XYZ file of C-alpha atoms in Angstrom:
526
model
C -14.113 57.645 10.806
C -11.287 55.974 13.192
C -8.383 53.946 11.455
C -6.776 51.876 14.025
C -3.050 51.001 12.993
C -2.224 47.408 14.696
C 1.957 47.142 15.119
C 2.933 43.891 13.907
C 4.387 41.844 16.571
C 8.199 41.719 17.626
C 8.163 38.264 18.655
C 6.724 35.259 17.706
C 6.201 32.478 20.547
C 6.776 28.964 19.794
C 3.281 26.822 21.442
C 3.081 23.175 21.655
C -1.000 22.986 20.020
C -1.698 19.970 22.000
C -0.541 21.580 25.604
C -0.211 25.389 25.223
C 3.063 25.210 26.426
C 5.309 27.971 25.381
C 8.660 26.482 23.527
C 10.082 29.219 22.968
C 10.232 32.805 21.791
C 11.808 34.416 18.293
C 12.309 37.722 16.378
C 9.773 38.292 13.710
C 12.514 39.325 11.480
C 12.189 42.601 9.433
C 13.334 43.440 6.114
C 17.008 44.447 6.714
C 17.772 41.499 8.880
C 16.285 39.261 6.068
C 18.445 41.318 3.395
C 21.719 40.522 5.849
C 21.025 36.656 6.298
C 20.692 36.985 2.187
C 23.915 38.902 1.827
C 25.487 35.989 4.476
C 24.364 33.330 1.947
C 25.968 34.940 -1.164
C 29.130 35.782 0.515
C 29.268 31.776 1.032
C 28.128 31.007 -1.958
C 31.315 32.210 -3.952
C 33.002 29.411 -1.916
C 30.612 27.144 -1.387
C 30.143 26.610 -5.070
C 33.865 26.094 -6.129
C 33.748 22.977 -3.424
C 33.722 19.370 -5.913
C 30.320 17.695 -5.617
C 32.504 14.518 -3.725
C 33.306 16.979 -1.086
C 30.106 18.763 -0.806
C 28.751 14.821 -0.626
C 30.958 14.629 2.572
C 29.280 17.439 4.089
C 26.412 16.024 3.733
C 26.902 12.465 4.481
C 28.889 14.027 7.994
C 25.034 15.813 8.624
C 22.928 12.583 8.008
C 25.191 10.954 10.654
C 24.776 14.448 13.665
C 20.895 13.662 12.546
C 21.086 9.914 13.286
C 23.093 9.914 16.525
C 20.207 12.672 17.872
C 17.170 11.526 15.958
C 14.917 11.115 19.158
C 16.052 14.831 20.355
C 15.111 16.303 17.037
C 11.651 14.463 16.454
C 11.281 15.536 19.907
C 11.193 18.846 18.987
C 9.201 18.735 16.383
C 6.671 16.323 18.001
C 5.737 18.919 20.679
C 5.890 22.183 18.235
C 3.113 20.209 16.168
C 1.274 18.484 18.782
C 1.767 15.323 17.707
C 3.714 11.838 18.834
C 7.177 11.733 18.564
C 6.613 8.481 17.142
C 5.001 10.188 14.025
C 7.305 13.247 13.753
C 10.600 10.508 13.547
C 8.657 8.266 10.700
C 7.213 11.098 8.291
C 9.682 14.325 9.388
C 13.005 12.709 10.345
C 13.558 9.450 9.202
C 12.928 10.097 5.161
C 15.678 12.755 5.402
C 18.295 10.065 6.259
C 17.662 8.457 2.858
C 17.179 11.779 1.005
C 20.715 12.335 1.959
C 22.134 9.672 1.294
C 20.781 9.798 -2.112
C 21.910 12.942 -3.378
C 25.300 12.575 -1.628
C 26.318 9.866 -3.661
C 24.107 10.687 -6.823
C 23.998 14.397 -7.522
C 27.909 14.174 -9.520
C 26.216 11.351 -12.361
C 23.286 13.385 -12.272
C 25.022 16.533 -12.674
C 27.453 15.349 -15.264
C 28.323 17.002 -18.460
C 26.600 15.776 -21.182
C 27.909 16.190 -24.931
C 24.832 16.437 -27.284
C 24.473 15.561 -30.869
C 23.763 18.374 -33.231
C 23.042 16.828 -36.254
C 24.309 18.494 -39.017
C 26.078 20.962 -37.305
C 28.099 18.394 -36.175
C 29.414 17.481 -39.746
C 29.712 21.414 -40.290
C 32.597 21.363 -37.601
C 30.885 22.062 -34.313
C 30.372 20.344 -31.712
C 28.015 21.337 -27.989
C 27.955 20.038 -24.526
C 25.437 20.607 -21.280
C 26.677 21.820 -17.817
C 24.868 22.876 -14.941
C 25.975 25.327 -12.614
C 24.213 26.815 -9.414
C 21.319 29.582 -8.976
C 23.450 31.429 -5.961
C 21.079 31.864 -3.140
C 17.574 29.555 -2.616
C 15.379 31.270 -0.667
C 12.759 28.590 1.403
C 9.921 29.000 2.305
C 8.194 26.024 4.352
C 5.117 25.145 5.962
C 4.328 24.194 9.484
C 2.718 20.362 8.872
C 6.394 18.820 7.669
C 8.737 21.672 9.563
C 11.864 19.463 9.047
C 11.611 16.768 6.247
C 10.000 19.391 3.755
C 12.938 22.381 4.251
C 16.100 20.152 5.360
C 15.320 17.621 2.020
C 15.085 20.921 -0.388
C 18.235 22.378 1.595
C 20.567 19.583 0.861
C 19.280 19.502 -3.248
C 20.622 22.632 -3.131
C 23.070 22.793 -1.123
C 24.795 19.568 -3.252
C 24.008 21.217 -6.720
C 26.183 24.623 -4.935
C 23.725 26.809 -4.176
C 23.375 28.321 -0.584
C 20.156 28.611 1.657
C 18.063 31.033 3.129
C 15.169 29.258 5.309
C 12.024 30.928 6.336
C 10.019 28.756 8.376
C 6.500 28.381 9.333
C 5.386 31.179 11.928
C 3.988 28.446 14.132
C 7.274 26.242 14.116
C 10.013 28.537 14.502
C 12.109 26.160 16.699
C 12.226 24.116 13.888
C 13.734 25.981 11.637
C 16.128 27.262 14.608
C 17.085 23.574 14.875
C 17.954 22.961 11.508
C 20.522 26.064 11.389
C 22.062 24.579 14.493
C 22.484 21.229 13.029
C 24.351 22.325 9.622
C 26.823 24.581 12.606
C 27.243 22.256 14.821
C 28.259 19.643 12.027
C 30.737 22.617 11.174
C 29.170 23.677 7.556
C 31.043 26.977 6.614
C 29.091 30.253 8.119
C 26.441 31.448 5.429
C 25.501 27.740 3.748
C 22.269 27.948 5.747
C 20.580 30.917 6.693
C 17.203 31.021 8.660
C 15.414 33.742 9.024
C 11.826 33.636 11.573
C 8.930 35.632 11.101
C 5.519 35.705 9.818
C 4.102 36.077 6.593
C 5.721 39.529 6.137
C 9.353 38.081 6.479
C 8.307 35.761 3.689
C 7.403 38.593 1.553
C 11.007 40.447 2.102
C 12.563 36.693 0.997
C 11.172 37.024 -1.906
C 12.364 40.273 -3.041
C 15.507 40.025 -0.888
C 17.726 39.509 -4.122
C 17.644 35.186 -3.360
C 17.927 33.791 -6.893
C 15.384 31.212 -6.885
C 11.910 30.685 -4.871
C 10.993 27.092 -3.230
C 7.474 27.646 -1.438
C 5.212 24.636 0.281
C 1.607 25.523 1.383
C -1.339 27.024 0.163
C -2.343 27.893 -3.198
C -3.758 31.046 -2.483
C -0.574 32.039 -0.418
C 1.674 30.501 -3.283
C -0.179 32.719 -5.703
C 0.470 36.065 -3.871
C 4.461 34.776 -3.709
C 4.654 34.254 -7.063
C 2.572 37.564 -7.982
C 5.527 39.327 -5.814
C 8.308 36.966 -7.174
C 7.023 37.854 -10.988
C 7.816 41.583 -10.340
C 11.550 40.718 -9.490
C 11.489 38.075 -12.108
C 12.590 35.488 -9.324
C 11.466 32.216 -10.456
C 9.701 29.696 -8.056
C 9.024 25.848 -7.512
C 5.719 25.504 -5.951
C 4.021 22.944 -4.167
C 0.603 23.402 -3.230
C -3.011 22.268 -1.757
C -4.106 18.737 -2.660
C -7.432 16.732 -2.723
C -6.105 13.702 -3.389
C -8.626 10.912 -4.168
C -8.028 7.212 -3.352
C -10.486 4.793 -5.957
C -11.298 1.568 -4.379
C -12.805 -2.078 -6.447
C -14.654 -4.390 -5.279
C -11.506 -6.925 -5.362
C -9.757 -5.345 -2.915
C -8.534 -7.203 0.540
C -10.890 -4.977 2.280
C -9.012 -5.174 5.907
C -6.537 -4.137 4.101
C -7.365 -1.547 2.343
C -9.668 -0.134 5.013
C -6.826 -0.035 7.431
C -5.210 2.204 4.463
C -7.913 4.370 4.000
C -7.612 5.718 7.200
C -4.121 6.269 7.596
C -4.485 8.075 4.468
C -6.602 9.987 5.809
C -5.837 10.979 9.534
C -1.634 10.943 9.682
C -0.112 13.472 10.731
C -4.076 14.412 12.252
C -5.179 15.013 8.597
C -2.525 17.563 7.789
C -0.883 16.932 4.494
C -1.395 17.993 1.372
C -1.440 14.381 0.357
C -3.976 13.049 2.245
C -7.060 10.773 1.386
C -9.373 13.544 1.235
C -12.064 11.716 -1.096
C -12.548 8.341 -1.059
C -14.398 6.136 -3.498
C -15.637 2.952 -3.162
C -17.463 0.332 -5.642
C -20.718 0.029 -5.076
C -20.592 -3.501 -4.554
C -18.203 -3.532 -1.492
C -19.628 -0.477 0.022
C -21.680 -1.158 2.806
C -18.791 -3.716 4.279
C -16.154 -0.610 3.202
C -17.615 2.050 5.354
C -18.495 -0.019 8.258
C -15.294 -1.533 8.879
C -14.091 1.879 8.350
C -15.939 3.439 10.898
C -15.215 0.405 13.047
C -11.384 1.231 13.294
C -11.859 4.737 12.996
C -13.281 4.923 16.113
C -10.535 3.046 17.841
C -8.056 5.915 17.559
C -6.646 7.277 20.359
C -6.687 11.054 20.305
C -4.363 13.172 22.623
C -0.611 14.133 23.054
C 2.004 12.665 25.917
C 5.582 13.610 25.832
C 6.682 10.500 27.826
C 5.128 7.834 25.642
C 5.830 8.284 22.127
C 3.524 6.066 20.632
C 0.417 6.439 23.256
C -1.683 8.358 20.698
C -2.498 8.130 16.623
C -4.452 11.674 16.439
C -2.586 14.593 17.751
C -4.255 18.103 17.753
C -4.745 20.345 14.967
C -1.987 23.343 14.635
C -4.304 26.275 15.205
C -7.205 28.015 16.069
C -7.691 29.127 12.222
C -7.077 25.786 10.872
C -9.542 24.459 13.506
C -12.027 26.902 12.093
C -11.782 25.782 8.401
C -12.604 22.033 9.751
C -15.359 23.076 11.497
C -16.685 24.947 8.518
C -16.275 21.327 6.249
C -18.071 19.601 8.989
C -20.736 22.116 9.622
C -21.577 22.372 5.611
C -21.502 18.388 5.065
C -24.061 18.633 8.418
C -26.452 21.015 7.191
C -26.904 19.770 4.132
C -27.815 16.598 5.137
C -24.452 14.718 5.083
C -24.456 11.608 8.346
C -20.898 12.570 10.103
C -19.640 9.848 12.407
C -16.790 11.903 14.705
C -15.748 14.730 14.480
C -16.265 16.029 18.109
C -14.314 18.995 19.156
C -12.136 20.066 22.431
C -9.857 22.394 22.388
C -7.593 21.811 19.306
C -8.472 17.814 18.946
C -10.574 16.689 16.423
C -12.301 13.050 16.718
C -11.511 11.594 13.291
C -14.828 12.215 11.198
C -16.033 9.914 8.813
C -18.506 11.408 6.659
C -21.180 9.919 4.581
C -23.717 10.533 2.264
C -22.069 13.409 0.524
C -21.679 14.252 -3.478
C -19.139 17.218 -5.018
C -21.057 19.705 -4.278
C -19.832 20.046 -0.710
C -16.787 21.589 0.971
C -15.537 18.899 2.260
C -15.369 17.276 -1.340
C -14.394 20.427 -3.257
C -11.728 22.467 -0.632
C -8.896 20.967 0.310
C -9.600 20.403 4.589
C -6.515 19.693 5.994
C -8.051 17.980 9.000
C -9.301 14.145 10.521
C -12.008 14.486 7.997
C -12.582 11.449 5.502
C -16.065 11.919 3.124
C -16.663 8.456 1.526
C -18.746 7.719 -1.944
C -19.769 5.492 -3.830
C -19.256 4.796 -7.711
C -20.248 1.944 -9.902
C -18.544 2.234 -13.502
C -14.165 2.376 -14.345
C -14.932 5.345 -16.151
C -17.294 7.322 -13.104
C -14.529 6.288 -11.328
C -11.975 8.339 -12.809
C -14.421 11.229 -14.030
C -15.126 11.284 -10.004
C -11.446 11.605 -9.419
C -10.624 13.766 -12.345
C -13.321 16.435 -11.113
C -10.714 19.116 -8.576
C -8.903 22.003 -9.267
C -5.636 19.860 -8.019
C -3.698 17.557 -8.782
C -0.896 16.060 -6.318
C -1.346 12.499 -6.048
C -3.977 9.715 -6.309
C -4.122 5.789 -5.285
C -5.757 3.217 -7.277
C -6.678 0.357 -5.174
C -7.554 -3.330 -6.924
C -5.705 -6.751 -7.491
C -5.546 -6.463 -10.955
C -2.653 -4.390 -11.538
C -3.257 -4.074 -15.596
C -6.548 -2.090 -14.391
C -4.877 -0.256 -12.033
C -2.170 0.922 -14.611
C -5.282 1.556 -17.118
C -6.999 3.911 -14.676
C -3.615 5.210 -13.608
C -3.013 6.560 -16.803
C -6.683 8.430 -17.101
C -5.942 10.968 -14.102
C -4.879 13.726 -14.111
C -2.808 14.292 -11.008
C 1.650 14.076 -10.583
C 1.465 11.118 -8.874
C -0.755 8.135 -8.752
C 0.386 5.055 -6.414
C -1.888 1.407 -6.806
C -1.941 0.443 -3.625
C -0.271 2.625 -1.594
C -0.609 6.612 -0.458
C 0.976 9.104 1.090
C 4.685 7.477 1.050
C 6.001 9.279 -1.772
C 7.324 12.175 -0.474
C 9.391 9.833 1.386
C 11.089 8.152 -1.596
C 13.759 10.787 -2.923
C 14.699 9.160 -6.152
C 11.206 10.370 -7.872
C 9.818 13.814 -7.974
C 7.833 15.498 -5.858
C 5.353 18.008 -7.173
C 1.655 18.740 -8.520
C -0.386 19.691 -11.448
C -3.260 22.192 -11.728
C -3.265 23.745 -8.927
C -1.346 21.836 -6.903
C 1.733 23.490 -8.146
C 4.428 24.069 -10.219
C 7.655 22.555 -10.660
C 9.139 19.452 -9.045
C 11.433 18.854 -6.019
C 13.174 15.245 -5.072
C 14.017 13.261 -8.011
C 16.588 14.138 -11.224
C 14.032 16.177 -11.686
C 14.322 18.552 -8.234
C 18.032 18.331 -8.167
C 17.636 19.879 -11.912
C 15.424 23.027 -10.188
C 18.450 23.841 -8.200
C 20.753 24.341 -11.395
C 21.138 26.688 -14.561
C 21.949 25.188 -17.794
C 25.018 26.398 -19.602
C 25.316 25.063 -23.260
C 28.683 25.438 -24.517
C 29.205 25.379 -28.116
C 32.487 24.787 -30.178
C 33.125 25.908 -33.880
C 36.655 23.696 -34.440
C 36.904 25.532 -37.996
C 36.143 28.959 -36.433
C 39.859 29.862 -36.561
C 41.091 28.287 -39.627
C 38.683 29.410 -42.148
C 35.110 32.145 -42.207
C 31.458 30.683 -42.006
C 29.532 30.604 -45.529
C 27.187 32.448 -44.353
C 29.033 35.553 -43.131
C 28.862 39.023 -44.503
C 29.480 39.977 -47.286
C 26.416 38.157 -48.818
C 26.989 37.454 -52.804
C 25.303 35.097 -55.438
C 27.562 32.218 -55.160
C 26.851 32.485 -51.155
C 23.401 32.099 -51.975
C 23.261 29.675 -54.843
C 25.921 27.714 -51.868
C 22.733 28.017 -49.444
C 20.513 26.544 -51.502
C 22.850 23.494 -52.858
C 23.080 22.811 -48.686
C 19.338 22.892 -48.194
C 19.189 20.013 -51.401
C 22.200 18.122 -50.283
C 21.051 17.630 -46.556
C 17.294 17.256 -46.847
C 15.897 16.210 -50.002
C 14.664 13.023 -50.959
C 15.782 12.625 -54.503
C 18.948 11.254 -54.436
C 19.606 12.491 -57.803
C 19.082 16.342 -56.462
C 21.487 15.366 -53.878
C 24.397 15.293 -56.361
C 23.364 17.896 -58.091
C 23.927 19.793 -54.867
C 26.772 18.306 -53.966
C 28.265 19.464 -56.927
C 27.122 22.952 -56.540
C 28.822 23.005 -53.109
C 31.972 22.092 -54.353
C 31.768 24.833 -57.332
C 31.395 27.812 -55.132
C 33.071 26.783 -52.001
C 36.431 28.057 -52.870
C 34.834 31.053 -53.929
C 33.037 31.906 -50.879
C 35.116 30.721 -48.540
C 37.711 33.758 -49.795
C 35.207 36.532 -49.663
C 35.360 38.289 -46.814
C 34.211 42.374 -45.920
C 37.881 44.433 -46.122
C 37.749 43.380 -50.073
């Protein structure tokens, strides 16, 4: 029997999916160089976490501006690393960041704020507590390939305003991305360390983990978040996850259906079907449709598929980002065939995909049960409020929904019936966009939260700080040495603060103020 040992790769190479073109070539790091960009980040830390949150505001505010004044450079680059239009990488991978930063620049200090806290009787008992936060240390990143800017640069400047540092490890198959984000916090003159990056492949995500980073933030698959957190869980690193989606959009038969069509399919196909949050099941009332799925497959098949670095906007469907993500399309489209499903699209050359519409399909097929990731949209029909939401309710995820109807007080109704983090009425996909709400799935769609009060609060530790004001001037009832007035004092305290008879409540009162003076002498040398 022959073993044959295949040497992982030195390099990676940087391919535009749509051309072939070679962008560029980088180190698939190993695990010392990862452990060095780590010890980098804590070095930096120790200053970088004494700066005020104004200041580290400033920083940030200075960045948003370097991004601005190159915005069509930068979407550039991450138009032809994905294949896409530039047009489409400045709207969902650029553009949000601008607001994202401005947010937490001039936010994170009232967020962040010390907060006293009532302590009920404690407080009457001479002690008083207060909240602070203060930073994890090091946040180690790990992003995915579909978002290679907005999804890393929004969770580095959370932490990087709450005092933490950064280490980045970015997709395998957009590298230059990540490159270009170091190269825009040094070229904006952040101190040395703040943001690490660190290329490489699926191994150089495993030494992150167990580098010694303090905290975990991982974007992709679940199976792949599973295996980081299985690894993470032996160094007792904790982790924010956000994972796969199959995110349903429920359609009445009030709807404006031009409308509504026209946002069915950008749902489905932006960014060529490759977000987490896309319109991966659609359901339609029975009553609308016929008209629904026509009109759909009317525009869908206006689309313009293809890639051109000279015209930004000449194309809505750029290509897929792989060869093994091609596959797993296929697959969806090949099951939905076979078992008798009518798919409209869905041709295939090279890595473009023809948007497929797919029809006649129930949840017992992959392309209604596995997350795709593709220009795949599988339309059903329901008839009842209730099948709707069952329909809905019936994945293993839960990242967002859209409920789409006139009548708002139905939409809130249903809205409140599934079970997934977010659920827009009338809308989809935008959310990840908005920074002042959290970001962040159920089930298996993840764990923990990112954007929002919420994600700024992953980024920090909680420090409760408690104050006895008497703890100098006299000894705590309830010290050693323990004694029968101590006790009968106990009791009296237990009456006097919590029972209902106000006549028992004197009665303890005056208990307290019998053996007080006694206890409040005994102490252990006596």
């Amino acid at each position: 029997m022959r073993t044959e040992i295949v040497e992982r790769p030195p390099i990676l190479r940087s391919i535009n999916p749509a051309t072939g073109e070679i962008l560029g070539e980088f180190k698939n790091m190993g695990e010392e160089e990862v452990k060095e960009a780590v010890k980098k980040a804590k070095k930096a830390q120790k200053d970088w976490g004494k700066i005020p949150i104004k200041e580290r505001g400033r920083w940030i505010l200075k960045l948003k501006e370097h991004i601005r004044k190159n915005i069509e450079d930068i979407a550039d680059v991450i138009s032809k690393e994905k294949g896409v239009s530039r047009f489409e990488a400045l709207i969902s991978d650029v553009f949000p960041i601008l607001d994202l930063a401005d947010f937490y620049a001039k936010n994170t200090e009232k967020i962040l704020k010390r907060e006293k806290v009532k302590i009920g009787v404690w407080n009457i008992l001479g002690r008083e507590s207060y909240i602070e936060y203060f930073p994890y240390g090091v946040i180690g990143i790990i992003s995915p390939w579909n978002f290679p800017f907005s999804i890393p640069m929004g969770q580095i400047i959370i932490a990087l305003m709450a005092g933490n540092t950064c280490v980045l490890k970015p997709s395998e198959f957009t590298p230059k991305t990540g490159i270009l984000i170091k190269e825009l916090f040094k070229d904006t003159g952040f101190p040395e360390g703040v943001c690490e990056v660190v290329t490489g492949d699926g191994l150089t995500g495993s030494y992150l983990v167990k580098s010694g980073v303090d905290k975990i933030f991982f974007t992709g698959s679940t199976q792949t978040g599973k295996i980081i957190m299985k690894t993470a869980a032996e160094h007792l690193v904790p982790v924010v996850m956000e994972l796969g989606g199959k995110d349903p959009m429920i359609v009445f038969d009030d709807v404006d259906i031009d409308i509504t069509t026209d946002a069915a399919i950008f749902g489905a196909f932006f960014n060529t079907g490759q977000v987490c949050a896309s319109v991966e099941r659609l359901y339609v009332h029975k009553k609308i449709y016929e008209e629904f799925k026509r009109a759909v497959i009317e525009k869908t098949k206006k689309l313009r598929v293809g890639f051109s670095s000279s015209e930004p906007w000449g194309y809505e469907i750029g290509s897929v980002i792989s060869e093994k993500q091609l596959m797993k399309i296929k697959e969806h489209i090949e099951d939905a065939k076979e078992k008798g499903a009518e798919v409209i699209g869905g041709e295939i050359e090279n890595l473009f995909v023809k948007p497929a519409v797919i029809l006649n399909v129930d949840h017992s097929f992959k392309v209604v049960r596995e997350e795709t990731f593709g220009p795949v949209l599988p339309i059903m029909p329901f008839e009842t409020e209730d099948e709707a939401i069952e329909l809905a309710n019936d994945s293993e995820y839960g990242l967002t929904a859209s409920v789409w109807t006139k009548d708002i007080k139905r939409a809130k109704r249903v809205a409140e019936k599934l079970q997934y983090a977010t659920v827009m009425i009338n809308d989809n996909l935008i959310t990840h966009a908005i920074p002042q709400v959290p970001w962040g799935g159920v089930k298996n769609s993840g764990i923990g939260r990112t954007h929002g009060k919420e994600g700024l609060l992953e980024m920090v530790q909680v420090r409760h700080v408690h104050t006895n004001k008497l703890g100098q001037k006299m000894r705590a009832p309830w010290w050693y040495p323990f004694s029968k007035e101590k006790y009968e004092f106990a009791l009296s305290l237990t009456n006097l603060l919590h029972s209902p008879s106000m006549k028992e409540k004197i009665q303890a009162f005056l208990g307290i103020a019998k053996n007080f003076s006694k206890i409040s002498k005994q102490k252990l040398n006596e």
